[in-house]
JSON list of C-alpha atoms in Angstrom, two decimals:
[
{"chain": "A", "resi": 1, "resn": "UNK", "atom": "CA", "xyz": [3.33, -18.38, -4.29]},
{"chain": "A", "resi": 2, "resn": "UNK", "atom": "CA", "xyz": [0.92, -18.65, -1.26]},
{"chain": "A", "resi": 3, "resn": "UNK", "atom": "CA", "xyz": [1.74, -18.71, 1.85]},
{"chain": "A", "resi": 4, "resn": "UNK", "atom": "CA", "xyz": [-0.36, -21.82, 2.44]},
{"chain": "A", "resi": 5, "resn": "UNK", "atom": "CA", "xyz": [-1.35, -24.40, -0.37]},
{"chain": "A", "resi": 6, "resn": "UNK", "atom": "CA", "xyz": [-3.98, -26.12, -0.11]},
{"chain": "A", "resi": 7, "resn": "UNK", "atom": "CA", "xyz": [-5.68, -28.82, -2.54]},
{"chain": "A", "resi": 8, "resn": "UNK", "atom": "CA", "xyz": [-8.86, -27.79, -3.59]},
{"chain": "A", "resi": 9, "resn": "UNK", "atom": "CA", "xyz": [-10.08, -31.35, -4.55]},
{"chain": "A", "resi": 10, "resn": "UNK", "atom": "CA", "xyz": [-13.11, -32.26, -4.65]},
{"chain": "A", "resi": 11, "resn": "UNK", "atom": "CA", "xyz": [-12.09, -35.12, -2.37]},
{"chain": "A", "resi": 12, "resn": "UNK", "atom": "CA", "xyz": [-14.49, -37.82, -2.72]},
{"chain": "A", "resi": 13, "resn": "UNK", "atom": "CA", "xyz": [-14.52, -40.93, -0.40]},
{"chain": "A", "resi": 14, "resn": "UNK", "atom": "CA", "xyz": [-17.09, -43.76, 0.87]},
{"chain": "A", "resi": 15, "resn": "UNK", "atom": "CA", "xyz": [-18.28, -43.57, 3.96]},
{"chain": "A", "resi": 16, "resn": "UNK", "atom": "CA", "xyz": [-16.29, -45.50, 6.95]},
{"chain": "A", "resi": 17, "resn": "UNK", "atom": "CA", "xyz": [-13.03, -44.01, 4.86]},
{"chain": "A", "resi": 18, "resn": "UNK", "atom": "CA", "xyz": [-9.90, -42.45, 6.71]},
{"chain": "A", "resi": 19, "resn": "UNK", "atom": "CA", "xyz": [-9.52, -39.49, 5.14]},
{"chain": "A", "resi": 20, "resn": "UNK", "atom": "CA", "xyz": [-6.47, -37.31, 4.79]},
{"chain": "A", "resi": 21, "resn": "UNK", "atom": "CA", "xyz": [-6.45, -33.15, 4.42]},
{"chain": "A", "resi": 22, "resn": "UNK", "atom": "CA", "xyz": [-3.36, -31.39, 3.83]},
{"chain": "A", "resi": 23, "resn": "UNK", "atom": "CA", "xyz": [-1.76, -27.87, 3.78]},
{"chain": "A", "resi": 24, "resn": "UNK", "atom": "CA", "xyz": [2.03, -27.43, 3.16]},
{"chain": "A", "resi": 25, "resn": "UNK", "atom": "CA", "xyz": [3.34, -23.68, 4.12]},
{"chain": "A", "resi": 26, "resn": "UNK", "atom": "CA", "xyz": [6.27, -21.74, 2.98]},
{"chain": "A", "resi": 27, "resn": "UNK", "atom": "CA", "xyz": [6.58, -19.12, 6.56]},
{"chain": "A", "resi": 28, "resn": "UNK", "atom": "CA", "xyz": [8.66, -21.30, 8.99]},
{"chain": "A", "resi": 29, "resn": "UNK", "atom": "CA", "xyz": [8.00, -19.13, 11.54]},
{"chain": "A", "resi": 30, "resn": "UNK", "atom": "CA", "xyz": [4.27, -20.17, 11.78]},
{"chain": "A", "resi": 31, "resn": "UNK", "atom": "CA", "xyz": [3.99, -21.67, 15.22]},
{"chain": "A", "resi": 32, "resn": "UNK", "atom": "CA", "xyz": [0.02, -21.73, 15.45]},
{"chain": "A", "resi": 33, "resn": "UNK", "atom": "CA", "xyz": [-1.70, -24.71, 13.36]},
{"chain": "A", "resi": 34, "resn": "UNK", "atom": "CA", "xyz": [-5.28, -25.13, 13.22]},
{"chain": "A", "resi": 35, "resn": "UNK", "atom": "CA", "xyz": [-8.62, -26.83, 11.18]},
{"chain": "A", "resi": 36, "resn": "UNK", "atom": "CA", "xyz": [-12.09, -25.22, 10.12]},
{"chain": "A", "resi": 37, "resn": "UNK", "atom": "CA", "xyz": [-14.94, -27.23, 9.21]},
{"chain": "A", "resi": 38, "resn": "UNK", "atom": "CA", "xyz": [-17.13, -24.87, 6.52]},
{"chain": "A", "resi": 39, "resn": "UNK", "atom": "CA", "xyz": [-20.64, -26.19, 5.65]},
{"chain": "A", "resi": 40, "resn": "UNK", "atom": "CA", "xyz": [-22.43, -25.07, 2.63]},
{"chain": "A", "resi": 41, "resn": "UNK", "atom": "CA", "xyz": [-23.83, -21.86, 3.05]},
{"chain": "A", "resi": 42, "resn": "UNK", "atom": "CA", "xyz": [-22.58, -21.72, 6.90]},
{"chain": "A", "resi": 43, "resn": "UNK", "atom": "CA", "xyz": [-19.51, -19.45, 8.14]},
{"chain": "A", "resi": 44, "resn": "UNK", "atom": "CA", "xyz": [-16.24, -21.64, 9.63]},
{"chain": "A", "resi": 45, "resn": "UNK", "atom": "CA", "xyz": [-15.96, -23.66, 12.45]},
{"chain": "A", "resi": 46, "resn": "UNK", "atom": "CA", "xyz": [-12.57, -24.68, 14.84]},
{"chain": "A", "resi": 47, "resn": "UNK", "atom": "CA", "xyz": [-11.91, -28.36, 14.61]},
{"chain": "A", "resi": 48, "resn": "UNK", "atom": "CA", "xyz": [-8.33, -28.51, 15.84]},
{"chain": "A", "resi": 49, "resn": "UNK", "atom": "CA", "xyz": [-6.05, -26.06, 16.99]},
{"chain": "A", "resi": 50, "resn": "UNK", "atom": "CA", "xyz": [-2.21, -27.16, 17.85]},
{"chain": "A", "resi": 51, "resn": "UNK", "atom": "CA", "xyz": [0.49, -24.84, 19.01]},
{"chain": "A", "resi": 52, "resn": "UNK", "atom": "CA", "xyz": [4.15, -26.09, 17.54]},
{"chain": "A", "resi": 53, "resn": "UNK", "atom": "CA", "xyz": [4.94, -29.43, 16.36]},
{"chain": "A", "resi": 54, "resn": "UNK", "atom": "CA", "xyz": [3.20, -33.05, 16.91]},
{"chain": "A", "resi": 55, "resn": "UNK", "atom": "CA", "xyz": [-0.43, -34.67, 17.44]},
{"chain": "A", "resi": 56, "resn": "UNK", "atom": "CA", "xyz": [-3.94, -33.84, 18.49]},
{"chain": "A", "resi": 57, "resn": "UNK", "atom": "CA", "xyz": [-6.49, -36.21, 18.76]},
{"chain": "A", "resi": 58, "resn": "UNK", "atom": "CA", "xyz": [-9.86, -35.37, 19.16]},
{"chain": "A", "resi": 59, "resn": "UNK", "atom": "CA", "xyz": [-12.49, -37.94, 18.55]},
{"chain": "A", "resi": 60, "resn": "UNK", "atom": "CA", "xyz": [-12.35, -39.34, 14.98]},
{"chain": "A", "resi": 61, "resn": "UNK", "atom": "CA", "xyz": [-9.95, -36.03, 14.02]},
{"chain": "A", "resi": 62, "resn": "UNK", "atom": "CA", "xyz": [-6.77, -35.88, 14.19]},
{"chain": "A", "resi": 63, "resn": "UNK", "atom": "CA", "xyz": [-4.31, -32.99, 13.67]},
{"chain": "A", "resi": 64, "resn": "UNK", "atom": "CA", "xyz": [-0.36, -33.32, 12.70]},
{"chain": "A", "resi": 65, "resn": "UNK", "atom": "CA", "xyz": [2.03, -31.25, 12.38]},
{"chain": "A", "resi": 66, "resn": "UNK", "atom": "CA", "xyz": [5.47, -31.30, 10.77]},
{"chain": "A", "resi": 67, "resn": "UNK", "atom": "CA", "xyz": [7.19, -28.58, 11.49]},
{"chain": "A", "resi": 68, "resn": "UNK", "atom": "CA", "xyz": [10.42, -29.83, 9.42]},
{"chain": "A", "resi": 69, "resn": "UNK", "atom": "CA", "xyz": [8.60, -30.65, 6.28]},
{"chain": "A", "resi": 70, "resn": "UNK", "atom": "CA", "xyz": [6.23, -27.08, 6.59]},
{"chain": "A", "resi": 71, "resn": "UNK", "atom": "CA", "xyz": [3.18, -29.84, 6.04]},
{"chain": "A", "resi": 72, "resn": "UNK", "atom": "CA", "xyz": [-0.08, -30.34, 8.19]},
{"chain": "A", "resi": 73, "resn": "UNK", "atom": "CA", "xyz": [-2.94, -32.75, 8.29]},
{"chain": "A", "resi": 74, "resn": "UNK", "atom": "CA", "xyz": [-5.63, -33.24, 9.42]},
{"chain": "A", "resi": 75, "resn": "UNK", "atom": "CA", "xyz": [-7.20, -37.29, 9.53]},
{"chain": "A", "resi": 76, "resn": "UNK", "atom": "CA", "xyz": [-10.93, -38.13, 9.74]},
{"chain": "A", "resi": 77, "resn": "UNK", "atom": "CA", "xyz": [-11.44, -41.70, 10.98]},
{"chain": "A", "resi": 78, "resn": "UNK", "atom": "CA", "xyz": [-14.88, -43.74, 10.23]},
{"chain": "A", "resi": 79, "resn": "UNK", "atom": "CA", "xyz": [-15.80, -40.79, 8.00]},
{"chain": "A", "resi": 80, "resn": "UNK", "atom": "CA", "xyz": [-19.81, -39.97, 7.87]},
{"chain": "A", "resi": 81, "resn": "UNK", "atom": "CA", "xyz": [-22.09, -38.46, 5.26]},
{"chain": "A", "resi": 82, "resn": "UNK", "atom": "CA", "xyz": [-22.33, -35.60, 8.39]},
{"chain": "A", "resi": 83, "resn": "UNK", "atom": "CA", "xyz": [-18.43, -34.47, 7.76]},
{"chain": "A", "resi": 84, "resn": "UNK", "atom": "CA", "xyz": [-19.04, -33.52, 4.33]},
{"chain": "A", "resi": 85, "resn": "UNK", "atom": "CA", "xyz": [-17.80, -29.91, 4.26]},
{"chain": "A", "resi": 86, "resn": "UNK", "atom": "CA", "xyz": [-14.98, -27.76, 3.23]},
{"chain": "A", "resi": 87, "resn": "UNK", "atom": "CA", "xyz": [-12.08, -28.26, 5.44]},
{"chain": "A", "resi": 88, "resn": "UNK", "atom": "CA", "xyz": [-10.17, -24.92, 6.13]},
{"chain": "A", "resi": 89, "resn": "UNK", "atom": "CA", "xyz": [-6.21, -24.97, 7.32]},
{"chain": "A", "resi": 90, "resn": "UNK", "atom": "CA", "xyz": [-5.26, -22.11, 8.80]},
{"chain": "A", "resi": 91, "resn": "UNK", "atom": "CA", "xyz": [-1.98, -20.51, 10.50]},
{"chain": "A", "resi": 92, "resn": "UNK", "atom": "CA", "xyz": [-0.30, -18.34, 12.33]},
{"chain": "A", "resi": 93, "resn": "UNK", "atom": "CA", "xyz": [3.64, -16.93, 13.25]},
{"chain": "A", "resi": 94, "resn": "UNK", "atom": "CA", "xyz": [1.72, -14.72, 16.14]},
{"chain": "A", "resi": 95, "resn": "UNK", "atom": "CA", "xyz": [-0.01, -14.66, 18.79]},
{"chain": "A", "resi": 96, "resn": "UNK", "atom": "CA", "xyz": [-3.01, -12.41, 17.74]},
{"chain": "A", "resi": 97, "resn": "UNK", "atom": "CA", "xyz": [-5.67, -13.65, 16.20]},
{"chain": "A", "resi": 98, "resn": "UNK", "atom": "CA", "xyz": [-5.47, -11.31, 13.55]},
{"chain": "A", "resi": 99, "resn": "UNK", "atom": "CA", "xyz": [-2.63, -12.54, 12.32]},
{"chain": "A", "resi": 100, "resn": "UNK", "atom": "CA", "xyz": [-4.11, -16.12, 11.04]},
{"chain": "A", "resi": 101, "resn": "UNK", "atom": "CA", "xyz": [-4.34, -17.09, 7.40]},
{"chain": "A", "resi": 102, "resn": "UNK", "atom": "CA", "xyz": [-6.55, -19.77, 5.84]},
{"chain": "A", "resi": 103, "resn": "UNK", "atom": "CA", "xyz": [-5.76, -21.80, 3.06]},
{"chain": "A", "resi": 104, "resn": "UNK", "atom": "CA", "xyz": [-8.48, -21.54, 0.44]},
{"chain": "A", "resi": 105, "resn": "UNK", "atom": "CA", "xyz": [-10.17, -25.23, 1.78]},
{"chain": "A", "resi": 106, "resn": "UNK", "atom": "CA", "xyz": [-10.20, -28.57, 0.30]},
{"chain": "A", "resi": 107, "resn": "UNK", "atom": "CA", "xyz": [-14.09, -29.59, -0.56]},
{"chain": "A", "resi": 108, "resn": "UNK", "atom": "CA", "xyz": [-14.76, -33.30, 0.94]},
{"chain": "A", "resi": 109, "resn": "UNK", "atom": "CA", "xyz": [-17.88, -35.57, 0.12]},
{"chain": "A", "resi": 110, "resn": "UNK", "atom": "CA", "xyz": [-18.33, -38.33, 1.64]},
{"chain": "A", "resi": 111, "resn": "UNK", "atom": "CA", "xyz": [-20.69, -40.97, -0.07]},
{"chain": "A", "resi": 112, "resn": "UNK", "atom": "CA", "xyz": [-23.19, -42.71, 1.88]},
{"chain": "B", "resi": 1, "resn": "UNK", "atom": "CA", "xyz": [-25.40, -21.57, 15.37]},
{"chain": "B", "resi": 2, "resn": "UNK", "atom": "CA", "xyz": [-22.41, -20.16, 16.34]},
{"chain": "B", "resi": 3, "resn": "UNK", "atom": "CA", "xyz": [-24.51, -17.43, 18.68]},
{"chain": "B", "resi": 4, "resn": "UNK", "atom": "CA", "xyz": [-22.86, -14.48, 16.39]},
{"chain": "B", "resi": 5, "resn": "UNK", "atom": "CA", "xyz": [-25.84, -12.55, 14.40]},
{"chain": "B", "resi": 6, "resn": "UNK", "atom": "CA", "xyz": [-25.36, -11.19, 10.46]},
{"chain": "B", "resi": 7, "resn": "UNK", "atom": "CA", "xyz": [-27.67, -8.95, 8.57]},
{"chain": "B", "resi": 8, "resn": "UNK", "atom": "CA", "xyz": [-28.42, -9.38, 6.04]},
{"chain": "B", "resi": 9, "resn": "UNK", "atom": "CA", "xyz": [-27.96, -12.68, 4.92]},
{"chain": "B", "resi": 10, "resn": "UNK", "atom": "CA", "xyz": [-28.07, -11.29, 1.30]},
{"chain": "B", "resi": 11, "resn": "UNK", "atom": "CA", "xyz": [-27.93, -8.46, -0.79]},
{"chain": "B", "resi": 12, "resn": "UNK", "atom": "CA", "xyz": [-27.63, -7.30, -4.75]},
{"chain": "B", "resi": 13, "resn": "UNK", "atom": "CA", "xyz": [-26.95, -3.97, -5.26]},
{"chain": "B", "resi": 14, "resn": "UNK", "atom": "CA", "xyz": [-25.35, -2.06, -8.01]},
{"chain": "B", "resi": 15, "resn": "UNK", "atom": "CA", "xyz": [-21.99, -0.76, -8.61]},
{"chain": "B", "resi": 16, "resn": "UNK", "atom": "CA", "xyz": [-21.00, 2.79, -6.97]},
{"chain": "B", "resi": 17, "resn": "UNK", "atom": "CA", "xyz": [-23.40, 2.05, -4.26]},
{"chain": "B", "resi": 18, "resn": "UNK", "atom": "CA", "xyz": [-23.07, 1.93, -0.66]},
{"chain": "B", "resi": 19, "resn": "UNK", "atom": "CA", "xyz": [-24.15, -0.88, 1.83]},
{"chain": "B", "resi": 20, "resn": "UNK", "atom": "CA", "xyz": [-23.32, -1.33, 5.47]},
{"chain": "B", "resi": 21, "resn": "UNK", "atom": "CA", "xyz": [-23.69, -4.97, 6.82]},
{"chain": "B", "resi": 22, "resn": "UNK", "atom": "CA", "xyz": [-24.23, -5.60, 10.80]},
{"chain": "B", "resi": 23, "resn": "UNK", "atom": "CA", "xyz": [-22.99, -8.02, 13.54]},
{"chain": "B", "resi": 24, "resn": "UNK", "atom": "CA", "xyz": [-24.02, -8.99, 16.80]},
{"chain": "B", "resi": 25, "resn": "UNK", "atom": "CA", "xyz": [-21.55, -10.74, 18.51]},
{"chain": "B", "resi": 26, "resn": "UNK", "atom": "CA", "xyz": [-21.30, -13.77, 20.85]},
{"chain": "B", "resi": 27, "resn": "UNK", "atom": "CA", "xyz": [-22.40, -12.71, 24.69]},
{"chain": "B", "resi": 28, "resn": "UNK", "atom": "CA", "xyz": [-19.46, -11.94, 26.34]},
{"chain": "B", "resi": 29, "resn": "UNK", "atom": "CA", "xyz": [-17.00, -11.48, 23.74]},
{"chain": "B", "resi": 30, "resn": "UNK", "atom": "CA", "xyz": [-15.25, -8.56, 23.32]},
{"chain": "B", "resi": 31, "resn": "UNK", "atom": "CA", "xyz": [-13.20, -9.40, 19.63]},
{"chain": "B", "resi": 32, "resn": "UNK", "atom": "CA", "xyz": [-14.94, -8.84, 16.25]},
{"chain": "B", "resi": 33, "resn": "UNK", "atom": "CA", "xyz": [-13.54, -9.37, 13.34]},
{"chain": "B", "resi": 34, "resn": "UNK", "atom": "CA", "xyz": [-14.36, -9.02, 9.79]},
{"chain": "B", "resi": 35, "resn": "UNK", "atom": "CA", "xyz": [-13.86, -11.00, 7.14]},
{"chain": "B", "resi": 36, "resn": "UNK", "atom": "CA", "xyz": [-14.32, -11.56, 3.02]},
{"chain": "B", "resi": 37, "resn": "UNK", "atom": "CA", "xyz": [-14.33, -14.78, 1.25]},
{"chain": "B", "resi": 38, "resn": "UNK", "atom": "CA", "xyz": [-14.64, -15.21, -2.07]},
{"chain": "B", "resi": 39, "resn": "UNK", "atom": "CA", "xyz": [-13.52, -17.86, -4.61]},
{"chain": "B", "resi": 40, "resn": "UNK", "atom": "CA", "xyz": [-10.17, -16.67, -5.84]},
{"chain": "B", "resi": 41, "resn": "UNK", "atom": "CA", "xyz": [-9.20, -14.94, -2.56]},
{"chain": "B", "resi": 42, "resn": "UNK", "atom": "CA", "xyz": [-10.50, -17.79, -0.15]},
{"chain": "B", "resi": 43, "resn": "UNK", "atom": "CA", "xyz": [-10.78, -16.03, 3.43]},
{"chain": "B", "resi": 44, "resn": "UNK", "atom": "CA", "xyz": [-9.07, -12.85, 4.26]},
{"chain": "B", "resi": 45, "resn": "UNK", "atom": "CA", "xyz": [-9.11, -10.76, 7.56]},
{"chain": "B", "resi": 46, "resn": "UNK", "atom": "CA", "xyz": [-10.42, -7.71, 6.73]},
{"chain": "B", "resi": 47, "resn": "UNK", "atom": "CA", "xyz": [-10.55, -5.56, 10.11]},
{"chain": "B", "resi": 48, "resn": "UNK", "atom": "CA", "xyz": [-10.45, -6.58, 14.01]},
{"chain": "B", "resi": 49, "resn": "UNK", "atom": "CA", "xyz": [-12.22, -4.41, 16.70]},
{"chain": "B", "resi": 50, "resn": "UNK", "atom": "CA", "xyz": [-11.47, -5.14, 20.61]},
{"chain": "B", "resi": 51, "resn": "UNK", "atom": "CA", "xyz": [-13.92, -3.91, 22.92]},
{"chain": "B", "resi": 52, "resn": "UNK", "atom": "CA", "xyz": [-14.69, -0.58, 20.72]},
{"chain": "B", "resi": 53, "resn": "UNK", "atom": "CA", "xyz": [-11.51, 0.28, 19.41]},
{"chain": "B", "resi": 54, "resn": "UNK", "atom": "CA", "xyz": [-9.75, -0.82, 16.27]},
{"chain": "B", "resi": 55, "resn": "UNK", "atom": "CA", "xyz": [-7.27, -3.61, 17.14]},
{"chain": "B", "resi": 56, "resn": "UNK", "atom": "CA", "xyz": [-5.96, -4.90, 13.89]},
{"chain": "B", "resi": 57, "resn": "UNK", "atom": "CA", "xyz": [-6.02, -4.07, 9.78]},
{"chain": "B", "resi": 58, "resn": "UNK", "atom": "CA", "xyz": [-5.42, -6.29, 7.33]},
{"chain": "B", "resi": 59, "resn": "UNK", "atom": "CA", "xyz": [-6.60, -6.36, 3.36]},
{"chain": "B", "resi": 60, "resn": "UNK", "atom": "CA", "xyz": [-9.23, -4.09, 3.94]},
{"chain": "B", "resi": 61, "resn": "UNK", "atom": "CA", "xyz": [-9.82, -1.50, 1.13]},
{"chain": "B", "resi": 62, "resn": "UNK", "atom": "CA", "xyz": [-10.08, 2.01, 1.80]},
{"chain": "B", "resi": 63, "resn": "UNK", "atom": "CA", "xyz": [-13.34, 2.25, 0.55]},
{"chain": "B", "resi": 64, "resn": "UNK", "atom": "CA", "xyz": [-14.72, 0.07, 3.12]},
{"chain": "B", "resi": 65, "resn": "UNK", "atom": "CA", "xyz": [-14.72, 0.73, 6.99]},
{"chain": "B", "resi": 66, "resn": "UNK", "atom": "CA", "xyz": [-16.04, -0.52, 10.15]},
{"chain": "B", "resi": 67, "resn": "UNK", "atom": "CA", "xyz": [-16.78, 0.00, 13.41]},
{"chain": "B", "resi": 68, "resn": "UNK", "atom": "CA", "xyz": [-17.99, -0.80, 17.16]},
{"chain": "B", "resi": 69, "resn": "UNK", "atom": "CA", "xyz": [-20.32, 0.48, 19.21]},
{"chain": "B", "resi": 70, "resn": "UNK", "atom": "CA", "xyz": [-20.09, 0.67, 22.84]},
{"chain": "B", "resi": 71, "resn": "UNK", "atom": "CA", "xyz": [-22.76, -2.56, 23.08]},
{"chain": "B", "resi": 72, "resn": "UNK", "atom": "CA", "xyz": [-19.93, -4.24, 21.23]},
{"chain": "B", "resi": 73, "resn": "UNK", "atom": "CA", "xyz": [-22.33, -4.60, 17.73]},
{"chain": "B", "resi": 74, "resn": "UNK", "atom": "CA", "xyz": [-20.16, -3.96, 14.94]},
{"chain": "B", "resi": 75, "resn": "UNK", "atom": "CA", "xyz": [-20.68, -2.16, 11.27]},
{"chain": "B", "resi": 76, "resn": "UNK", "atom": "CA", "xyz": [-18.93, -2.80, 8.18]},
{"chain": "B", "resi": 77, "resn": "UNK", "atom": "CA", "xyz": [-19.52, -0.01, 5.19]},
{"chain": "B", "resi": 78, "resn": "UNK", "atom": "CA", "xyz": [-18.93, -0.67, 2.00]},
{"chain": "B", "resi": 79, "resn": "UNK", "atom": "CA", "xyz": [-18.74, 2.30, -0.54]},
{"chain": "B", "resi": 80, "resn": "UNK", "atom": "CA", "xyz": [-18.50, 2.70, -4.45]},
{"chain": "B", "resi": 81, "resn": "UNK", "atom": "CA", "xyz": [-19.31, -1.01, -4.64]},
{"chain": "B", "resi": 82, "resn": "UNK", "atom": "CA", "xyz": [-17.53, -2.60, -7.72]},
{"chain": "B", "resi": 83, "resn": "UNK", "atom": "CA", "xyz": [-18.05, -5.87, -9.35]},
{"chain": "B", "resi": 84, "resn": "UNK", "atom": "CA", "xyz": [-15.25, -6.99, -7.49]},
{"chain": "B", "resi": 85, "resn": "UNK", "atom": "CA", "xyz": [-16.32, -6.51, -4.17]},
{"chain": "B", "resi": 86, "resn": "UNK", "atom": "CA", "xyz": [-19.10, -9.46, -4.76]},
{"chain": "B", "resi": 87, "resn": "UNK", "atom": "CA", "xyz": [-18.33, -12.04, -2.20]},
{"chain": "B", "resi": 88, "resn": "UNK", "atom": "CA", "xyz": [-19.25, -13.65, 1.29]},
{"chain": "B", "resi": 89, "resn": "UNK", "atom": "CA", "xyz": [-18.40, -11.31, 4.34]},
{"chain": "B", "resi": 90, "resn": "UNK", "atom": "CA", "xyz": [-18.35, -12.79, 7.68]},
{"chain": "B", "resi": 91, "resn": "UNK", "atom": "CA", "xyz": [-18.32, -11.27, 10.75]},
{"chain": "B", "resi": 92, "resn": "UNK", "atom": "CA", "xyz": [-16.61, -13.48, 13.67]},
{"chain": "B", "resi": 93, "resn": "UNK", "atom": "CA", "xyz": [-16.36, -13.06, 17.41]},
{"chain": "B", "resi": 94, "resn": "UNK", "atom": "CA", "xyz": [-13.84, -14.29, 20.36]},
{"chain": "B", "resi": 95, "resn": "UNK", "atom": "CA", "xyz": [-13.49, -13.93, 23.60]},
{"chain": "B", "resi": 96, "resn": "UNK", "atom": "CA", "xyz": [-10.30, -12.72, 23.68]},
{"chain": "B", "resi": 97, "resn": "UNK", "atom": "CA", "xyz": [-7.66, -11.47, 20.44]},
{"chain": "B", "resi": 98, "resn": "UNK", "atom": "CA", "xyz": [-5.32, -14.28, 20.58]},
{"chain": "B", "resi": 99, "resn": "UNK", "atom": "CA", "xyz": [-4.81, -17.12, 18.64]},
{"chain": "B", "resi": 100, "resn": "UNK", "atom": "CA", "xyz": [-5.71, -19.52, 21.59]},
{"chain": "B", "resi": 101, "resn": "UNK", "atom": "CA", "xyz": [-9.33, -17.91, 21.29]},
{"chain": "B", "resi": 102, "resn": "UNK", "atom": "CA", "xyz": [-11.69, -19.63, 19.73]},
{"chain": "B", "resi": 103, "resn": "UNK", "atom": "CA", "xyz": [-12.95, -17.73, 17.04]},
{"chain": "B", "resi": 104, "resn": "UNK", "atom": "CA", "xyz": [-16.66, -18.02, 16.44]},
{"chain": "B", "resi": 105, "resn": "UNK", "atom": "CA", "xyz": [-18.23, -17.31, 12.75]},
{"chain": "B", "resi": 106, "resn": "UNK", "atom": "CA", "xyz": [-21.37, -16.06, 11.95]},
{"chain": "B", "resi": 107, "resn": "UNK", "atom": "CA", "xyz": [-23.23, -17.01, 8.70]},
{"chain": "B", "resi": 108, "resn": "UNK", "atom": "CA", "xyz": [-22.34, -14.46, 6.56]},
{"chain": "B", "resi": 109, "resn": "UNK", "atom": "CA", "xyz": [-24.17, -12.05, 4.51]},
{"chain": "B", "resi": 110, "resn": "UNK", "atom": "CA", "xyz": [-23.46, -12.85, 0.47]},
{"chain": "B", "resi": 111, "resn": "UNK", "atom": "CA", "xyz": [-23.11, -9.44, -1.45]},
{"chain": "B", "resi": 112, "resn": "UNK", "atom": "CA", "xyz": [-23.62, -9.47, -5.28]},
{"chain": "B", "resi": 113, "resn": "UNK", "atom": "CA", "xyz": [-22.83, -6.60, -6.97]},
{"chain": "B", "resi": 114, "resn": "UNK", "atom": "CA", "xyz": [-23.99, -6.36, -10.57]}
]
């Protein structure tokens, strides 16, 4: 078993959607939560990163985190066309950067 | 663009071969990092150099290696390529080497060995 599961989808959804992402983990030590956007063809970019338990809002994103459960998400309000991507958990238990691992992505299209 | 340079962006070479991919990283930052992705493996740290030194290891084969130079540009060799070894390497770049660090991907350079 992984360390972090992650749906592969595809996740399909019309545009305007809320859409939902999520990662469940099996370390309960992690203590370091955050999102990558991946385009086609393009390396990973930070979306959210959240240290411990609760909410992040950013814009139309936000992150949760339930520490009790070992689940995160991540929520995309009034999706667009433009968020279509691969959507990358990733976690860690330290503090070095090193230490993160990424779930293997969930692939989201959004349909215009 | 993330500001963090990969060459090449492609390659095909043949098994048993060598190839050595390069990164420039962001201005400023001191952290590279090295990464694979491929399908069945999703993304996994490979090696982490800070400011010319080796900082980190993580599923890196002993085959490959990297390096940094003192202008902070950073080499990864790959030797006696096998099919296996076909997949998307990134190089990535922070400021610092903790997780609070915003770690900045370049574009990858897609190796295909056949």
């Amino acid at each position: 078993q992984k360390e972090v599961e992650q749906d592969p989808g595809p996740l399909s959804v019309p545009e305007g959607a809320i859409v939902s992402l999520n990662c469940t983990y099996s370390n309960s030590a992690f203590q370091y939560f955050m999102w990558y956007r991946q385009y086609s063809r393009k390396g990973p970019e930070l979306l959210m990163y959240t240290y411990s338990s609760g909410n992040k809002e950013d814009g139309r994103f936000t992150a949760q985190v339930d520490k009790s459960s070992k689940y995160i998400s991540l929520f995309i309000r009034d999706s667009q066309p433009s968020d279509s991507a691969t959507y990358l958990c990733a976690m860690s238990a330290y503090s070095s950067a090193s230490k993160i691992i990424f779930g293997s992505g969930t692939r989201l299209s959004i349909r215009p | 663009d993330s500001g963090v340079t990969q060459t090449p962006k492609h390659l095909i070479t043949a098994t048993g071969q060598r190839v050595t991919l390069r990164c420039s990283p962001r201005s400023g930052d001191l952290s590279v990092y090295w990464y694979q992705q491929s399908l069945d493996q999703g993304l996994q740290f490979l090696i982490q150099y800070y400011n010319g030194e080796e900082r980190a290891k993580g599923n890196i084969l002993e085959r490959f290696s990297a390096q940094q130079f003192p202008d902070l540009h950073s080499e990864l060799n790959l030797s006696s390529l096998e099919l296996g070894d076909s997949a998307l390497y990134f190089c990535a770049s922070s400021v610092g080497s903790g997780v609070g660090n915003t770690i900045y991907f370049g574009e990858g350079s897609w190796l295909t060995v056949v």
